[in-house]
PDB file of C-alpha atoms in Angstrom:
ATOM      1  CA  LEU A   7     -71.506 121.115-131.962  1.00 87.00           C
ATOM      2  CA  LEU A   8     -71.830 118.650-129.229  1.00 87.00           C
ATOM      3  CA  THR A   9     -68.310 119.439-127.877  1.00 88.00           C
ATOM      4  CA  ILE A  10     -68.805 123.098-127.905  1.00 90.00           C
ATOM      5  CA  LEU A  11     -72.258 122.987-126.459  1.00 88.00           C
ATOM      6  CA  GLY A  12     -71.611 120.428-123.695  1.00 87.00           C
ATOM      7  CA  ASN A  13     -68.075 122.001-122.638  1.00 89.00           C
ATOM      8  CA  SER A  14     -69.617 125.374-122.682  1.00 89.00           C
ATOM      9  CA  ALA A  15     -72.261 124.185-120.131  1.00 86.00           C
ATOM     10  CA  VAL A  16     -69.531 122.761-118.097  1.00 87.00           C
ATOM     11  CA  LEU A  17     -67.500 125.997-117.925  1.00 89.00           C
ATOM     12  CA  ALA A  18     -70.698 128.269-117.583  1.00 86.00           C
ATOM     13  CA  THR A  19     -71.611 126.169-114.401  1.00 85.00           C
ATOM     14  CA  ALA A  20     -68.176 126.282-113.150  1.00 85.00           C
ATOM     15  CA  LEU A  21     -68.281 129.842-113.473  1.00 85.00           C
ATOM     16  CA  ARG A  22     -71.602 130.298-111.627  1.00 81.00           C
ATOM     17  CA  ARG A  23     -70.224 127.879-108.827  1.00 79.00           C
ATOM     18  CA  SER A  24     -66.662 129.415-108.755  1.00 78.00           C
ATOM     19  CA  PRO A  25     -66.595 130.266-105.090  1.00 80.00           C
ATOM     20  CA  LEU A  26     -68.103 126.824-104.226  1.00 78.00           C
ATOM     21  CA  LEU A  27     -65.676 124.801-106.573  1.00 79.00           C
ATOM     22  CA  LYS A  28     -63.565 122.105-104.813  1.00 81.00           C
ATOM     23  CA  SER A  29     -59.965 121.814-105.611  1.00 81.00           C
ATOM     24  CA  PRO A  30     -60.083 118.526-107.759  1.00 81.00           C
ATOM     25  CA  GLU A  31     -63.101 120.222-109.649  1.00 84.00           C
ATOM     26  CA  LEU A  32     -60.506 122.724-111.279  1.00 89.00           C
ATOM     27  CA  LEU A  33     -59.008 119.570-113.217  1.00 90.00           C
ATOM     28  CA  THR A  34     -62.594 119.009-114.617  1.00 89.00           C
ATOM     29  CA  VAL A  35     -62.685 122.575-115.697  1.00 91.00           C
ATOM     30  CA  ASN A  36     -59.194 122.195-117.270  1.00 93.00           C
ATOM     31  CA  LEU A  37     -60.354 119.026-119.256  1.00 91.00           C
ATOM     32  CA  ALA A  38     -63.255 120.950-120.600  1.00 91.00           C
ATOM     33  CA  VAL A  39     -61.060 123.815-121.693  1.00 93.00           C
ATOM     34  CA  ALA A  40     -58.756 121.356-123.548  1.00 93.00           C
ATOM     35  CA  ASP A  41     -61.801 119.652-125.304  1.00 91.00           C
ATOM     36  CA  MET A  42     -63.011 123.190-126.195  1.00 91.00           C
ATOM     37  CA  GLY A  43     -59.652 124.315-127.601  1.00 91.00           C
ATOM     38  CA  MET A  44     -59.408 121.124-129.844  1.00 91.00           C
ATOM     39  CA  ALA A  45     -62.797 121.743-131.076  1.00 90.00           C
ATOM     40  CA  ILE A  46     -62.566 125.352-131.959  1.00 92.00           C
ATOM     41  CA  SER A  47     -58.844 125.390-133.209  1.00 90.00           C
ATOM     42  CA  MET A  48     -59.026 122.258-135.159  1.00 89.00           C
ATOM     43  CA  TYR A  49     -62.501 121.045-136.123  1.00 89.00           C
ATOM     44  CA  PRO A  50     -63.712 123.810-138.540  1.00 90.00           C
ATOM     45  CA  LEU A  51     -60.522 123.340-140.706  1.00 90.00           C
ATOM     46  CA  ALA A  52     -60.804 119.586-140.678  1.00 88.00           C
ATOM     47  CA  ILE A  53     -64.509 119.983-141.802  1.00 89.00           C
ATOM     48  CA  ALA A  54     -63.640 122.443-144.508  1.00 90.00           C
ATOM     49  CA  SER A  55     -60.954 120.294-145.825  1.00 88.00           C
ATOM     50  CA  ALA A  56     -63.387 117.386-145.878  1.00 87.00           C
ATOM     51  CA  TRP A  57     -66.037 119.459-148.042  1.00 90.00           C
ATOM     52  CA  ASN A  58     -62.933 120.247-150.377  1.00 87.00           C
ATOM     53  CA  HIS A  59     -61.861 116.685-150.540  1.00 86.00           C
ATOM     54  CA  ALA A  60     -58.279 117.894-149.902  1.00 84.00           C
ATOM     55  CA  TRP A  61     -56.234 119.602-147.229  1.00 86.00           C
ATOM     56  CA  LEU A  62     -56.663 123.417-147.331  1.00 83.00           C
ATOM     57  CA  GLY A  63     -54.072 125.815-146.456  1.00 80.00           C
ATOM     58  CA  GLY A  64     -50.863 124.022-147.367  1.00 81.00           C
ATOM     59  CA  ASP A  65     -47.903 123.111-144.957  1.00 85.00           C
ATOM     60  CA  ALA A  66     -48.446 126.116-142.667  1.00 89.00           C
ATOM     61  CA  SER A  67     -52.020 125.131-141.625  1.00 89.00           C
ATOM     62  CA  CYS A  68     -51.036 121.449-141.581  1.00 90.00           C
ATOM     63  CA  VAL A  69     -48.307 122.054-138.954  1.00 91.00           C
ATOM     64  CA  TYR A  70     -50.784 124.342-137.009  1.00 93.00           C
ATOM     65  CA  TYR A  71     -53.454 121.603-136.975  1.00 92.00           C
ATOM     66  CA  ALA A  72     -50.995 118.932-135.901  1.00 91.00           C
ATOM     67  CA  LEU A  73     -49.629 121.199-133.230  1.00 93.00           C
ATOM     68  CA  MET A  74     -52.968 121.979-131.672  1.00 93.00           C
ATOM     69  CA  GLY A  75     -54.089 118.295-131.699  1.00 91.00           C
ATOM     70  CA  PHE A  76     -50.775 117.184-129.942  1.00 92.00           C
ATOM     71  CA  LEU A  77     -51.015 120.084-127.409  1.00 94.00           C
ATOM     72  CA  PHE A  78     -54.570 119.452-126.463  1.00 93.00           C
ATOM     73  CA  GLY A  79     -54.358 115.709-126.632  1.00 91.00           C
ATOM     74  CA  VAL A  80     -51.355 115.415-124.338  1.00 93.00           C
ATOM     75  CA  CYS A  81     -53.023 118.109-122.054  1.00 94.00           C
ATOM     76  CA  SER A  82     -56.349 115.959-121.865  1.00 91.00           C
ATOM     77  CA  MET A  83     -54.213 112.746-121.175  1.00 91.00           C
ATOM     78  CA  MET A  84     -52.128 114.417-118.386  1.00 93.00           C
ATOM     79  CA  THR A  85     -55.214 116.114-116.758  1.00 93.00           C
ATOM     80  CA  LEU A  86     -56.964 112.575-116.565  1.00 90.00           C
ATOM     81  CA  CYS A  87     -53.882 111.157-115.106  1.00 92.00           C
ATOM     82  CA  ALA A  88     -53.785 114.040-112.464  1.00 92.00           C
ATOM     83  CA  MET A  89     -57.330 113.538-111.758  1.00 89.00           C
ATOM     84  CA  ALA A  90     -56.742 109.895-110.940  1.00 88.00           C
ATOM     85  CA  VAL A  91     -53.627 110.608-108.637  1.00 91.00           C
ATOM     86  CA  ILE A  92     -55.498 113.352-106.653  1.00 89.00           C
ATOM     87  CA  ARG A  93     -58.575 111.237-106.436  1.00 84.00           C
ATOM     88  CA  PHE A  94     -56.444 108.265-105.072  1.00 86.00           C
ATOM     89  CA  LEU A  95     -54.720 110.699-102.614  1.00 86.00           C
ATOM     90  CA  VAL A  96     -58.135 112.003-101.265  1.00 81.00           C
ATOM     91  CA  THR A  97     -59.649 108.590-100.833  1.00 78.00           C
ATOM     92  CA  ASN A  98     -56.793 107.034 -99.110  1.00 75.00           C
ATOM     93  CA  SER A  99     -55.828 109.958 -96.801  1.00 70.00           C
ATOM     94  CA  SER A 100     -57.552 111.072 -93.689  1.00 61.00           C
ATOM     95  CA  LYS A 101     -59.910 114.109 -93.768  1.00 58.00           C
ATOM     96  CA  SER A 102     -57.150 116.662 -92.428  1.00 53.00           C
ATOM     97  CA  ASN A 103     -54.563 115.576 -95.146  1.00 54.00           C
ATOM     98  CA  SER A 104     -57.094 115.612 -97.996  1.00 53.00           C
ATOM     99  CA  ASN A 105     -57.809 119.238 -97.046  1.00 59.00           C
ATOM    100  CA  LYS A 106     -54.029 119.798 -97.902  1.00 69.00           C
ATOM    101  CA  ILE A 107     -54.865 119.566-101.659  1.00 77.00           C
ATOM    102  CA  THR A 108     -55.643 123.141-102.030  1.00 83.00           C
ATOM    103  CA  LYS A 109     -56.855 125.164-105.089  1.00 85.00           C
ATOM    104  CA  ASN A 110     -53.336 126.669-105.322  1.00 89.00           C
ATOM    105  CA  THR A 111     -51.879 123.366-105.558  1.00 89.00           C
ATOM    106  CA  VAL A 112     -54.258 122.139-108.218  1.00 91.00           C
ATOM    107  CA  CYS A 113     -53.497 125.514-110.085  1.00 92.00           C
ATOM    108  CA  ILE A 114     -49.681 124.656-110.051  1.00 93.00           C
ATOM    109  CA  VAL A 115     -50.575 121.064-111.185  1.00 94.00           C
ATOM    110  CA  ILE A 116     -52.652 122.605-114.213  1.00 95.00           C
ATOM    111  CA  THR A 117     -49.853 124.995-115.077  1.00 95.00           C
ATOM    112  CA  VAL A 118     -47.247 122.122-114.948  1.00 96.00           C
ATOM    113  CA  ILE A 119     -49.561 120.105-117.194  1.00 96.00           C
ATOM    114  CA  TRP A 120     -49.904 122.886-119.848  1.00 96.00           C
ATOM    115  CA  LEU A 121     -46.017 123.570-119.863  1.00 96.00           C
ATOM    116  CA  TYR A 122     -45.422 119.858-120.291  1.00 96.00           C
ATOM    117  CA  SER A 123     -47.848 119.511-123.067  1.00 95.00           C
ATOM    118  CA  LEU A 124     -46.557 122.550-124.865  1.00 95.00           C
ATOM    119  CA  LEU A 125     -43.017 121.090-124.710  1.00 94.00           C
ATOM    120  CA  TRP A 126     -43.904 118.023-126.303  1.00 93.00           C
ATOM    121  CA  ALA A 127     -45.972 119.949-128.966  1.00 93.00           C
ATOM    122  CA  ILE A 128     -43.099 122.194-129.970  1.00 93.00           C
ATOM    123  CA  LEU A 129     -40.466 119.360-130.203  1.00 91.00           C
ATOM    124  CA  PRO A 130     -41.288 118.564-133.829  1.00 90.00           C
ATOM    125  CA  LEU A 131     -40.821 122.093-134.646  1.00 90.00           C
ATOM    126  CA  ILE A 132     -37.301 122.146-133.364  1.00 89.00           C
ATOM    127  CA  GLY A 133     -36.076 119.204-135.234  1.00 81.00           C
ATOM    128  CA  TRP A 134     -37.152 116.244-132.922  1.00 86.00           C
ATOM    129  CA  GLY A 135     -39.846 114.446-134.736  1.00 81.00           C
ATOM    130  CA  TYR A 136     -42.269 115.629-137.623  1.00 83.00           C
ATOM    131  CA  TYR A 137     -45.581 116.861-138.497  1.00 88.00           C
ATOM    132  CA  GLY A 138     -47.425 115.836-141.568  1.00 84.00           C
ATOM    133  CA  PRO A 139     -50.712 114.921-143.250  1.00 84.00           C
ATOM    134  CA  GLU A 140     -52.742 111.794-142.310  1.00 81.00           C
ATOM    135  CA  PRO A 141     -52.877 109.026-144.826  1.00 77.00           C
ATOM    136  CA  PHE A 142     -56.511 109.996-145.788  1.00 78.00           C
ATOM    137  CA  GLY A 143     -55.303 113.567-146.608  1.00 78.00           C
ATOM    138  CA  ILE A 144     -57.869 115.672-144.762  1.00 83.00           C
ATOM    139  CA  SER A 145     -56.214 115.903-141.488  1.00 84.00           C
ATOM    140  CA  CYS A 146     -52.579 116.306-139.946  1.00 86.00           C
ATOM    141  CA  THR A 147     -50.751 114.842-136.962  1.00 86.00           C
ATOM    142  CA  ILE A 148     -47.223 113.497-136.213  1.00 84.00           C
ATOM    143  CA  ALA A 149     -45.813 112.013-139.464  1.00 78.00           C
ATOM    144  CA  TRP A 150     -45.969 108.379-138.264  1.00 73.00           C
ATOM    145  CA  SER A 151     -44.970 106.897-141.610  1.00 67.00           C
ATOM    146  CA  LYS A 152     -41.585 108.730-141.578  1.00 66.00           C
ATOM    147  CA  PHE A 153     -40.513 107.028-138.443  1.00 67.00           C
ATOM    148  CA  HIS A 154     -39.636 103.602-139.753  1.00 63.00           C
ATOM    149  CA  ASN A 155     -36.591 104.721-141.637  1.00 63.00           C
ATOM    150  CA  SER A 156     -35.538 107.635-139.294  1.00 65.00           C
ATOM    151  CA  SER A 157     -33.690 107.202-135.937  1.00 69.00           C
ATOM    152  CA  ASN A 158     -34.592 110.643-135.007  1.00 69.00           C
ATOM    153  CA  GLY A 159     -38.316 110.209-135.582  1.00 69.00           C
ATOM    154  CA  PHE A 160     -38.362 106.765-133.960  1.00 76.00           C
ATOM    155  CA  SER A 161     -36.599 107.971-130.869  1.00 81.00           C
ATOM    156  CA  PHE A 162     -39.261 110.755-130.584  1.00 83.00           C
ATOM    157  CA  ILE A 163     -42.281 108.580-131.071  1.00 82.00           C
ATOM    158  CA  LEU A 164     -40.914 105.966-128.591  1.00 83.00           C
ATOM    159  CA  SER A 165     -40.273 108.621-125.937  1.00 87.00           C
ATOM    160  CA  MET A 166     -43.582 110.266-126.560  1.00 86.00           C
ATOM    161  CA  PHE A 167     -45.451 106.822-126.404  1.00 84.00           C
ATOM    162  CA  LEU A 168     -43.829 105.962-123.102  1.00 88.00           C
ATOM    163  CA  LEU A 169     -44.217 109.527-121.325  1.00 90.00           C
ATOM    164  CA  CYS A 170     -47.348 110.623-122.790  1.00 88.00           C
ATOM    165  CA  THR A 171     -49.256 107.483-123.187  1.00 86.00           C
ATOM    166  CA  VAL A 172     -48.083 104.373-121.380  1.00 87.00           C
ATOM    167  CA  LEU A 173     -46.967 105.915-118.001  1.00 91.00           C
ATOM    168  CA  PRO A 174     -50.092 108.043-117.721  1.00 90.00           C
ATOM    169  CA  ALA A 175     -52.358 105.244-118.682  1.00 88.00           C
ATOM    170  CA  LEU A 176     -50.730 102.761-116.237  1.00 90.00           C
ATOM    171  CA  THR A 177     -50.877 105.464-113.505  1.00 91.00           C
ATOM    172  CA  ILE A 178     -54.671 105.937-114.167  1.00 89.00           C
ATOM    173  CA  VAL A 179     -55.253 102.216-114.056  1.00 88.00           C
ATOM    174  CA  ALA A 180     -53.251 101.626-110.779  1.00 89.00           C
ATOM    175  CA  CYS A 181     -54.821 104.664-109.081  1.00 88.00           C
ATOM    176  CA  TYR A 182     -58.478 103.637-109.810  1.00 86.00           C
ATOM    177  CA  LEU A 183     -57.618 100.045-109.005  1.00 86.00           C
ATOM    178  CA  GLY A 184     -56.489 101.217-105.700  1.00 85.00           C
ATOM    179  CA  ILE A 185     -59.463 103.491-105.126  1.00 82.00           C
ATOM    180  CA  ALA A 186     -61.758 100.653-105.896  1.00 78.00           C
ATOM    181  CA  TRP A 187     -60.015  98.149-103.477  1.00 80.00           C
ATOM    182  CA  LYS A 188     -60.218 100.968-100.745  1.00 77.00           C
ATOM    183  CA  VAL A 189     -63.800 101.644-101.322  1.00 72.00           C
ATOM    184  CA  HIS A 190     -64.821  97.964-101.448  1.00 67.00           C
ATOM    185  CA  ARG A 191     -63.112  97.543 -98.077  1.00 71.00           C
ATOM    186  CA  ALA A 192     -64.580 100.399 -96.481  1.00 66.00           C
ATOM    187  CA  TYR A 193     -67.959  99.473 -97.740  1.00 64.00           C
ATOM    188  CA  GLN A 194     -67.749  96.017 -96.047  1.00 64.00           C
ATOM    189  CA  GLU A 195     -66.621  97.558 -92.839  1.00 65.00           C
ATOM    190  CA  ILE A 196     -69.327  99.895 -92.490  1.00 62.00           C
ATOM    191  CA  GLN A 197     -72.388  97.977 -93.623  1.00 58.00           C
ATOM    192  CA  SER A 198     -73.854  97.970 -90.233  1.00 53.00           C
ATOM    193  CA  ILE A 199     -73.889 101.761 -89.878  1.00 53.00           C
ATOM    194  CA  ASP A 200     -76.720 103.755 -91.383  1.00 52.00           C
ATOM    195  CA  ARG A 201     -75.082 107.252 -92.137  1.00 51.00           C
ATOM    196  CA  ILE A 202     -71.793 106.299 -93.456  1.00 52.00           C
ATOM    197  CA  PRO A 203     -72.677 103.936 -96.257  1.00 53.00           C
ATOM    198  CA  ASN A 204     -74.138 107.161 -97.976  1.00 59.00           C
ATOM    199  CA  ALA A 205     -70.753 108.703 -98.021  1.00 58.00           C
ATOM    200  CA  ALA A 206     -69.347 105.371 -99.286  1.00 59.00           C
ATOM    201  CA  LYS A 207     -71.952 105.402-102.099  1.00 63.00           C
ATOM    202  CA  LEU A 208     -71.100 108.883-103.014  1.00 64.00           C
ATOM    203  CA  GLU A 209     -67.295 108.092-103.152  1.00 65.00           C
ATOM    204  CA  LYS A 210     -68.242 104.988-105.197  1.00 68.00           C
ATOM    205  CA  LYS A 211     -70.368 107.167-107.633  1.00 70.00           C
ATOM    206  CA  LEU A 212     -67.633 109.768-107.997  1.00 71.00           C
ATOM    207  CA  THR A 213     -64.929 107.180-108.612  1.00 73.00           C
ATOM    208  CA  LEU A 214     -67.134 105.454-111.175  1.00 76.00           C
ATOM    209  CA  MET A 215     -67.579 108.895-113.049  1.00 77.00           C
ATOM    210  CA  ALA A 216     -63.942 109.447-113.203  1.00 78.00           C
ATOM    211  CA  VAL A 217     -63.361 105.921-114.272  1.00 80.00           C
ATOM    212  CA  LEU A 218     -65.764 106.240-117.223  1.00 83.00           C
ATOM    213  CA  ILE A 219     -64.066 109.599-118.268  1.00 83.00           C
ATOM    214  CA  SER A 220     -60.831 107.950-118.335  1.00 81.00           C
ATOM    215  CA  VAL A 221     -61.946 104.785-119.923  1.00 83.00           C
ATOM    216  CA  GLY A 222     -63.850 106.692-122.625  1.00 82.00           C
ATOM    217  CA  PHE A 223     -60.787 108.739-123.425  1.00 82.00           C
ATOM    218  CA  LEU A 224     -58.471 105.831-123.670  1.00 82.00           C
ATOM    219  CA  SER A 225     -60.762 103.503-125.550  1.00 83.00           C
ATOM    220  CA  SER A 226     -61.631 106.372-128.175  1.00 82.00           C
ATOM    221  CA  TRP A 227     -57.982 106.817-128.780  1.00 83.00           C
ATOM    222  CA  THR A 228     -56.815 103.237-128.747  1.00 83.00           C
ATOM    223  CA  PRO A 229     -57.942 102.531-132.335  1.00 83.00           C
ATOM    224  CA  TYR A 230     -56.129 105.446-133.578  1.00 80.00           C
ATOM    225  CA  ALA A 231     -53.062 104.570-131.831  1.00 78.00           C
ATOM    226  CA  ALA A 232     -53.149 101.044-133.308  1.00 79.00           C
ATOM    227  CA  ALA A 233     -53.423 102.412-136.868  1.00 76.00           C
ATOM    228  CA  SER A 234     -50.737 105.049-136.242  1.00 74.00           C
ATOM    229  CA  PHE A 235     -48.195 102.350-134.959  1.00 73.00           C
ATOM    230  CA  TRP A 236     -49.098 100.104-137.937  1.00 74.00           C
ATOM    231  CA  SER A 237     -48.085 102.968-140.089  1.00 69.00           C
ATOM    232  CA  ILE A 238     -44.666 103.169-138.451  1.00 69.00           C
ATOM    233  CA  PHE A 239     -43.468  99.842-139.474  1.00 69.00           C
ATOM    234  CA  ASN A 240     -45.546  99.417-142.482  1.00 68.00           C
ATOM    235  CA  SER A 241     -46.368 101.505-145.634  1.00 64.00           C
ATOM    236  CA  SER A 242     -49.273 103.816-145.178  1.00 60.00           C
ATOM    237  CA  ASP A 243     -50.483 102.516-148.494  1.00 64.00           C
ATOM    238  CA  SER A 244     -51.140  98.986-146.899  1.00 65.00           C
ATOM    239  CA  LEU A 245     -54.167 100.631-145.095  1.00 68.00           C
ATOM    240  CA  GLN A 246     -57.234 101.802-146.992  1.00 74.00           C
ATOM    241  CA  PRO A 247     -58.078 105.401-146.287  1.00 74.00           C
ATOM    242  CA  ILE A 248     -61.280 104.525-144.570  1.00 75.00           C
ATOM    243  CA  VAL A 249     -59.287 102.412-141.985  1.00 75.00           C
ATOM    244  CA  THR A 250     -57.308 105.236-141.158  1.00 75.00           C
ATOM    245  CA  LEU A 251     -59.997 107.973-141.160  1.00 80.00           C
ATOM    246  CA  LEU A 252     -62.639 106.128-138.857  1.00 84.00           C
ATOM    247  CA  PRO A 253     -60.128 105.812-135.952  1.00 82.00           C
ATOM    248  CA  CYS A 254     -59.212 109.312-136.315  1.00 81.00           C
ATOM    249  CA  LEU A 255     -62.877 110.592-136.273  1.00 82.00           C
ATOM    250  CA  PHE A 256     -63.581 108.237-133.226  1.00 82.00           C
ATOM    251  CA  ALA A 257     -60.641 109.550-131.365  1.00 83.00           C
ATOM    252  CA  LYS A 258     -61.802 113.206-131.864  1.00 83.00           C
ATOM    253  CA  SER A 259     -65.256 112.202-130.525  1.00 83.00           C
ATOM    254  CA  SER A 260     -63.677 111.838-127.006  1.00 82.00           C
ATOM    255  CA  THR A 261     -64.142 115.556-126.754  1.00 83.00           C
ATOM    256  CA  ALA A 262     -67.789 115.441-126.825  1.00 84.00           C
ATOM    257  CA  TYR A 263     -69.170 112.881-124.300  1.00 81.00           C
ATOM    258  CA  ASN A 264     -67.593 113.856-120.937  1.00 81.00           C
ATOM    259  CA  PRO A 265     -70.424 116.721-120.466  1.00 82.00           C
ATOM    260  CA  PHE A 266     -72.969 113.843-120.819  1.00 83.00           C
ATOM    261  CA  ILE A 267     -71.110 111.744-117.981  1.00 81.00           C
ATOM    262  CA  TYR A 268     -71.270 114.841-115.756  1.00 80.00           C
ATOM    263  CA  TYR A 269     -74.975 114.929-116.437  1.00 78.00           C
ATOM    264  CA  LEU A 270     -75.687 111.361-115.648  1.00 79.00           C
ATOM    265  CA  PHE A 271     -73.641 111.201-112.508  1.00 74.00           C
ATOM    266  CA  SER A 272     -73.720 114.740-110.876  1.00 74.00           C
ATOM    267  CA  LYS A 273     -76.908 116.093-109.459  1.00 74.00           C
ATOM    268  CA  THR A 274     -75.425 119.405-109.049  1.00 73.00           C
ATOM    269  CA  PHE A 275     -74.331 119.691-112.578  1.00 74.00           C
ATOM    270  CA  ARG A 276     -77.948 118.568-113.634  1.00 74.00           C
ATOM    271  CA  HIS A 277     -79.302 121.366-111.189  1.00 74.00           C
ATOM    272  CA  GLU A 278     -76.929 123.950-112.616  1.00 74.00           C
ATOM    273  CA  ILE A 279     -78.080 122.983-116.337  1.00 74.00           C
ATOM    274  CA  LYS A 280     -81.794 123.636-115.510  1.00 75.00           C
ATOM    275  CA  GLN A 281     -80.770 126.876-113.890  1.00 73.00           C
ATOM    276  CA  LEU A 282     -78.953 127.921-117.149  1.00 68.00           C
ATOM    277  CA  ARG A 283     -81.930 126.726-119.266  1.00 65.00           C
ATOM    278  CA  CYS A 284     -84.422 128.695-117.102  1.00 62.00           C
ATOM    279  CA  CYS A 285     -81.964 131.902-117.359  1.00 59.00           C
ATOM    280  CA  CYS A 286     -81.628 131.500-121.098  1.00 58.00           C
ATOM    281  CA  GLY A 287     -85.376 130.991-121.652  1.00 55.00           C
ATOM    282  CA  TRP A 288     -86.001 134.019-119.610  1.00 46.00           C
ATOM    283  CA  ARG A 289     -83.648 136.188-121.537  1.00 50.00           C
ATOM    284  CA  ALA A 290     -85.139 135.032-124.763  1.00 42.00           C
ATOM    285  CA  ARG A 291     -88.527 135.873-123.868  1.00 49.00           C
ATOM    286  CA  PHE A 292     -87.421 139.139-122.469  1.00 38.00           C
ATOM    287  CA  PHE A 293     -85.615 140.274-125.425  1.00 39.00           C
ATOM    288  CA  SER A 294     -88.657 139.140-127.711  1.00 45.00           C
ATOM    289  CA  ALA A 295     -91.188 140.844-125.879  1.00 45.00           C
ATOM    290  CA  ASP A 296     -92.860 143.820-127.425  1.00 46.00           C
ATOM    291  CA  ASN A 297     -92.206 146.856-125.253  1.00 45.00           C
ATOM    292  CA  SER A 298     -94.606 149.243-126.759  1.00 41.00           C
ATOM    293  CA  ALA A 299     -96.927 151.202-124.812  1.00 41.00           C
ATOM    294  CA  GLU A 300     -99.986 149.803-126.660  1.00 42.00           C
ATOM    295  CA  ASN A 301     -99.425 146.442-125.224  1.00 44.00           C
ATOM    296  CA  PRO A 302    -100.143 146.490-121.486  1.00 38.00           C
ATOM    297  CA  ALA A 303     -98.940 142.739-121.118  1.00 33.00           C
ATOM    298  CA  SER A 304     -95.694 143.709-122.557  1.00 33.00           C
ATOM    299  CA  MET A 305     -95.328 146.780-120.252  1.00 28.00           C
ATOM    300  CA  MET A 306     -95.891 144.438-117.294  1.00 26.00           C
ATOM    301  CA  TRP A 307     -93.438 141.924-118.501  1.00 29.00           C
ATOM    302  CA  SER A 308     -90.823 144.636-119.155  1.00 30.00           C
ATOM    303  CA  GLY A 309     -91.489 146.034-115.504  1.00 29.00           C
TER     304      GLY A 309
END
């Protein structure tokens, strides 16, 4: 519910402000789409399986669930990586060069991200890697436990780990370290000027927001990655079901808290949320009003 409500608010505000959206903000919209896609396509099936105390739907639904999880997970990771790179380029470029990052450029980047994510998601379907149930039995993902005795599976997980996790994570860390150093130096150089520090503070605030989003995503998925890699080299029976369940739930919580970060750091987003609340409240009052002729107040409201 938090994921759907929060990211719906992000998408609604983006739709309202579509003519005013800056190029990098399209990546924020793409991240919200990926989080919404994960929540809608996966969570209802997982919740129903949890109430059933066993996976529902058999092998077909298990492959579908794992495919959606892998697709949206890689898409989120690569979107965060693209956000970091573009933020780094904008921060370290002159104003004329930063304007070269147009909406068309970002749209091409988003298209490449989805194609890249789709490629990795379908590879297990064509024979490189496997999809299977989680050890606790009410969720599905990459079949980590099959990889310790399979060269095919191990090569897939190693390649996926390097190209979809390690390299994007290192890129994110390197970009934000570079941004932090640039902002720190700029802030020291212009302390004696009255107007420019406000721009520096804004840059620092936007960078902090992006860093929190990336750190939140990486930290929420790290316990799950640790438990998954344990099962590669050891039997899945060596871990209690609760030990594998909690990291999985914690990882899926990453789709819920980005809108709260936007709300804390973005005055524009807070203003748009208030406008949406006022708009929704007005409609609720309008449709609940009695439009009968016997009620003059209702007639006046209807008018």
